[in-house]
PDB file of C-alpha atoms in Angstrom:
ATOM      1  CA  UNK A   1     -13.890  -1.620  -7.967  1.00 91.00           C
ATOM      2  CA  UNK A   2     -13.105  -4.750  -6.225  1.00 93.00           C
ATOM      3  CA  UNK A   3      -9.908  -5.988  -4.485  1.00 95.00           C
ATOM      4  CA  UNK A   4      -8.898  -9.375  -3.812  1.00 95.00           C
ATOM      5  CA  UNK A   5      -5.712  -9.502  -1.199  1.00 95.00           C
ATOM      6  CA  UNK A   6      -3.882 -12.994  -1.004  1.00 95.00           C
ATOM      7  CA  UNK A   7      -0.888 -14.130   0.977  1.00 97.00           C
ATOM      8  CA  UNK A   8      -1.142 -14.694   4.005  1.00 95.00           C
ATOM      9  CA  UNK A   9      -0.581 -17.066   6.587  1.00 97.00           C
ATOM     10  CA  UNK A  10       1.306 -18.955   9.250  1.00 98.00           C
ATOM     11  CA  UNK A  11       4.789 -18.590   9.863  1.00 98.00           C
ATOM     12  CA  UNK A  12       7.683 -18.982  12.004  1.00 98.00           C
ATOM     13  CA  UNK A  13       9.720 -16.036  13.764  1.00 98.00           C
ATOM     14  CA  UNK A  14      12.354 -14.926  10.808  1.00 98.00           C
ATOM     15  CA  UNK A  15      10.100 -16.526   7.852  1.00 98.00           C
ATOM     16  CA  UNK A  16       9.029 -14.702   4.977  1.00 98.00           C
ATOM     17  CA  UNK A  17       5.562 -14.332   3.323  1.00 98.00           C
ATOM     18  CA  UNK A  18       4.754 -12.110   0.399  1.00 98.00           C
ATOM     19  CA  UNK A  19       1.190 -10.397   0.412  1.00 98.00           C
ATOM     20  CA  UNK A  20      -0.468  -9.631  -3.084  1.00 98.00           C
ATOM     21  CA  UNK A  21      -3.572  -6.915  -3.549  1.00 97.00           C
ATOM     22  CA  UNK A  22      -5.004  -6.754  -7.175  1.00 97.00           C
ATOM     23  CA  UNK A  23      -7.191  -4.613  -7.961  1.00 96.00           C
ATOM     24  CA  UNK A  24     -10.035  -4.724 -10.786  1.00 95.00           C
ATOM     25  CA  UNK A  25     -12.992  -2.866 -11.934  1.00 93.00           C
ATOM     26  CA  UNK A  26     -13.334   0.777 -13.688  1.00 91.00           C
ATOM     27  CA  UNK A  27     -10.086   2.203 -12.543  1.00 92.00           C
ATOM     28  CA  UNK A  28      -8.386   4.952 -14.644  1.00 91.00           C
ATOM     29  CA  UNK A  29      -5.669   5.865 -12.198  1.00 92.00           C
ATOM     30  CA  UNK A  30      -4.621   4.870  -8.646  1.00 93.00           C
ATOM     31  CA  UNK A  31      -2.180   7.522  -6.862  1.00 95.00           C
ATOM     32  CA  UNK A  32      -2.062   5.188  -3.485  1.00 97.00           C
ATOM     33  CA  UNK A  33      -1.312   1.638  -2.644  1.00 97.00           C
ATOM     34  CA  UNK A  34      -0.572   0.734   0.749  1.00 98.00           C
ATOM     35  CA  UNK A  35      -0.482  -1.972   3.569  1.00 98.00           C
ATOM     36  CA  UNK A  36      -2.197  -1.339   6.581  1.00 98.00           C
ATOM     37  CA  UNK A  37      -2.289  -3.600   9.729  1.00 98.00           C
ATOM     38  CA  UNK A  38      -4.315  -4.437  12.423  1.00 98.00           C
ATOM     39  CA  UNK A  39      -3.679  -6.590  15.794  1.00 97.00           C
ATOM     40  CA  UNK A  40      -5.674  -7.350  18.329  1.00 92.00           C
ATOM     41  CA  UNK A  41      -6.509  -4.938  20.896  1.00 94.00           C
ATOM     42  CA  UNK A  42      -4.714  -2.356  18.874  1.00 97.00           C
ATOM     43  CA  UNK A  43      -5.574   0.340  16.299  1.00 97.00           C
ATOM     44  CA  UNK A  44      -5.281   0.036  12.402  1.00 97.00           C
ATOM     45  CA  UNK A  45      -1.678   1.461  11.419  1.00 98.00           C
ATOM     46  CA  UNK A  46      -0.165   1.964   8.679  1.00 98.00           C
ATOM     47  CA  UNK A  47       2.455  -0.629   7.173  1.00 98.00           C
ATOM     48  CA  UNK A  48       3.780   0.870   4.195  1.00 98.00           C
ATOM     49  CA  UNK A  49       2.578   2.872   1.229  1.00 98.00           C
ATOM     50  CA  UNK A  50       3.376   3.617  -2.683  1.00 98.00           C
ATOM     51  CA  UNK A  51       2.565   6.829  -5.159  1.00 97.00           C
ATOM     52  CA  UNK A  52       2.474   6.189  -8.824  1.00 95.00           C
ATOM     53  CA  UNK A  53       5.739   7.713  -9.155  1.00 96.00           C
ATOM     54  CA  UNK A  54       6.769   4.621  -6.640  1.00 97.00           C
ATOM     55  CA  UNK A  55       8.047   6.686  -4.177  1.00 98.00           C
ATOM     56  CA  UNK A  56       7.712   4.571  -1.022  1.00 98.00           C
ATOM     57  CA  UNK A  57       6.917   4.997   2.827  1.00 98.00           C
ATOM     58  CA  UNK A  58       7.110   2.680   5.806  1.00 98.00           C
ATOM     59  CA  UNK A  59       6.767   2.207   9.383  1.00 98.00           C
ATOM     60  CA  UNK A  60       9.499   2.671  11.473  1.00 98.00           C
ATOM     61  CA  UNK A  61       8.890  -1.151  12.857  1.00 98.00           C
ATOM     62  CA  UNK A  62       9.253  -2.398   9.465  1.00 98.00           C
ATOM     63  CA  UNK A  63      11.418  -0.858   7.478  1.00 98.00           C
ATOM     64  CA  UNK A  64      14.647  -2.700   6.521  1.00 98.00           C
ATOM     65  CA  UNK A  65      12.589  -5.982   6.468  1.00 98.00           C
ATOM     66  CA  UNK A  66       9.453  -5.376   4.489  1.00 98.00           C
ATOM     67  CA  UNK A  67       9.352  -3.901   1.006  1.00 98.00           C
ATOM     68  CA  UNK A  68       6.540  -3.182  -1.050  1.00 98.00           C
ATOM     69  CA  UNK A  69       6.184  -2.171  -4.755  1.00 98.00           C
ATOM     70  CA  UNK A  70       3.192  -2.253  -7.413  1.00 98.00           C
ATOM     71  CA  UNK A  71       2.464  -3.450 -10.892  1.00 97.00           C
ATOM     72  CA  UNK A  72       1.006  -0.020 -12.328  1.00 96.00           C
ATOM     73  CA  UNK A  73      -0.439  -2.183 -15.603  1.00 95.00           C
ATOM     74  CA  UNK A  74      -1.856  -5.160 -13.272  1.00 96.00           C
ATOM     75  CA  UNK A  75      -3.249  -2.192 -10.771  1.00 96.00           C
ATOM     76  CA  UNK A  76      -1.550  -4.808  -8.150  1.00 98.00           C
ATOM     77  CA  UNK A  77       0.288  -3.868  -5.194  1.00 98.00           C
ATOM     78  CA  UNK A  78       3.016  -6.328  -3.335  1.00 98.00           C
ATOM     79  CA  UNK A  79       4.261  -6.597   0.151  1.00 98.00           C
ATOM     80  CA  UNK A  80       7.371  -8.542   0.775  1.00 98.00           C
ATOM     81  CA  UNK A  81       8.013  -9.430   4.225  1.00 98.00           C
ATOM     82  CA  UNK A  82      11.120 -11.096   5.725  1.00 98.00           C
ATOM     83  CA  UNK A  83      12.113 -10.943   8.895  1.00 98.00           C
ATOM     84  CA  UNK A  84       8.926 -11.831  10.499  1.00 98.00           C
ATOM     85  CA  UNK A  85       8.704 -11.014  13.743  1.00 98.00           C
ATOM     86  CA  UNK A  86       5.210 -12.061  16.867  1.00 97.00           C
ATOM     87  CA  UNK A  87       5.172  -8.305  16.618  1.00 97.00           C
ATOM     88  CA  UNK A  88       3.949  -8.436  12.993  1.00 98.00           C
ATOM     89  CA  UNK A  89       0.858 -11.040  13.536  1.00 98.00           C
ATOM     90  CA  UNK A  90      -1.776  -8.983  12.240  1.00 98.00           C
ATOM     91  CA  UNK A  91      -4.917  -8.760   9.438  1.00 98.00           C
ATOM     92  CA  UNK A  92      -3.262  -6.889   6.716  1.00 98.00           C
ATOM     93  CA  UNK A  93      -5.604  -4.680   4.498  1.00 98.00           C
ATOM     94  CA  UNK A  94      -4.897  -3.225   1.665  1.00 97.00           C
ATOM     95  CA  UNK A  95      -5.862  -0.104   0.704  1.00 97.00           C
ATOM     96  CA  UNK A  96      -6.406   1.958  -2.309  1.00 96.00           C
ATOM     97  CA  UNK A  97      -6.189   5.940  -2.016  1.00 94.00           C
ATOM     98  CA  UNK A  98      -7.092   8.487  -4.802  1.00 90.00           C
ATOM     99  CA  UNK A  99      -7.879   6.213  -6.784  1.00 91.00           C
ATOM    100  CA  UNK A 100      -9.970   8.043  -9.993  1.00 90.00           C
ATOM    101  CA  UNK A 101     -12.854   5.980 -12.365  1.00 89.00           C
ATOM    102  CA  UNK A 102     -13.046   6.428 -15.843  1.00 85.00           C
ATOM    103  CA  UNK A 103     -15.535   9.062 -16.028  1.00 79.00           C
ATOM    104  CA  UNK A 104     -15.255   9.916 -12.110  1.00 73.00           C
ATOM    105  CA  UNK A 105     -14.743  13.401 -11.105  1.00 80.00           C
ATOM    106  CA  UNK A 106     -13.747  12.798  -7.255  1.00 89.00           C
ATOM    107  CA  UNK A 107     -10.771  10.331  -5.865  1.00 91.00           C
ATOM    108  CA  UNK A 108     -12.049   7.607  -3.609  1.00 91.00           C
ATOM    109  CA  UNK A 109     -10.547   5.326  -1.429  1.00 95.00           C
ATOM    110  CA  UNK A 110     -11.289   1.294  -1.217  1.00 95.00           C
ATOM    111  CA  UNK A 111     -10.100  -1.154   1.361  1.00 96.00           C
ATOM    112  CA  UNK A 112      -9.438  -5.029   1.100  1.00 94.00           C
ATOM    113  CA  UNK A 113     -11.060  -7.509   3.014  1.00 91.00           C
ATOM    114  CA  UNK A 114      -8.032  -8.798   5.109  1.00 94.00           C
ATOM    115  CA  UNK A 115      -5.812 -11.264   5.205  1.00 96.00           C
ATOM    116  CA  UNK A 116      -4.271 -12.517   8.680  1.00 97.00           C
ATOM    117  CA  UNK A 117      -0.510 -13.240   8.996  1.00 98.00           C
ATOM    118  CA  UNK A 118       0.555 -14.995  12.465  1.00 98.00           C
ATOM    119  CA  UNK A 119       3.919 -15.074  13.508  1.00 98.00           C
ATOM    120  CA  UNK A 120       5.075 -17.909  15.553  1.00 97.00           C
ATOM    121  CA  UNK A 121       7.679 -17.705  18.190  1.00 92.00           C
TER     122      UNK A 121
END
């Protein structure tokens, strides 16, 4: 399974970017697809998550300003952010959770390289 994340960037205080995650390889089902963030100095947290039922989950810090939603044919996941605060410059990962192979007995979990969004003030 391999994961190529796109979207990221530089961009003023209030801009918008739009982060994309697809998602190739043997994959039969993916229950998970989520944002996860990471600045400096701090700890990997979570941004916002979707089930394959799209039900939806965000941070506190971000809801009301970032949505995210998937493409279950594409096996693509999408986070829209507006808004943009300093407080959001981050790498963004995406991340893949019980995700099953064709054939595969046991759900595994994959995570994206990275992509950096900086928020200028």
């Amino acid at each position: 399974v391999q994961l190529q994340a796109s979207g990221g960037g530089l961009v003023q205080t209030g801009g918008s970017l739009r982060l994309t995650c697809a998602a190739s390889g043997n994959i039969f089902k993916i229950n998970v697809m989520g944002w996860y963030r990471q600045a400096p100095g701090k700890e990997r947290e979570l941004v916002a998550v979707i089930t394959n039922a799209d039900v939806t989950q965000y941070a506190d810090s971000v809801k009301g300003r970032f949505s995210i939603s998937r493409d279950h044919a594409k096996n693509t996941v999408y986070l829209q952010m507006n808004s943009l605060k300093p407080e959001d410059t981050a790498i963004y990962y995406c991340n893949l959770d019980n995700l099953y192979t064709s054939g595969g007995s046991s759900p595994q979990v994959y995570w994206g390289q990275g992509t950096l969004v900086t928020v200028s003030s």
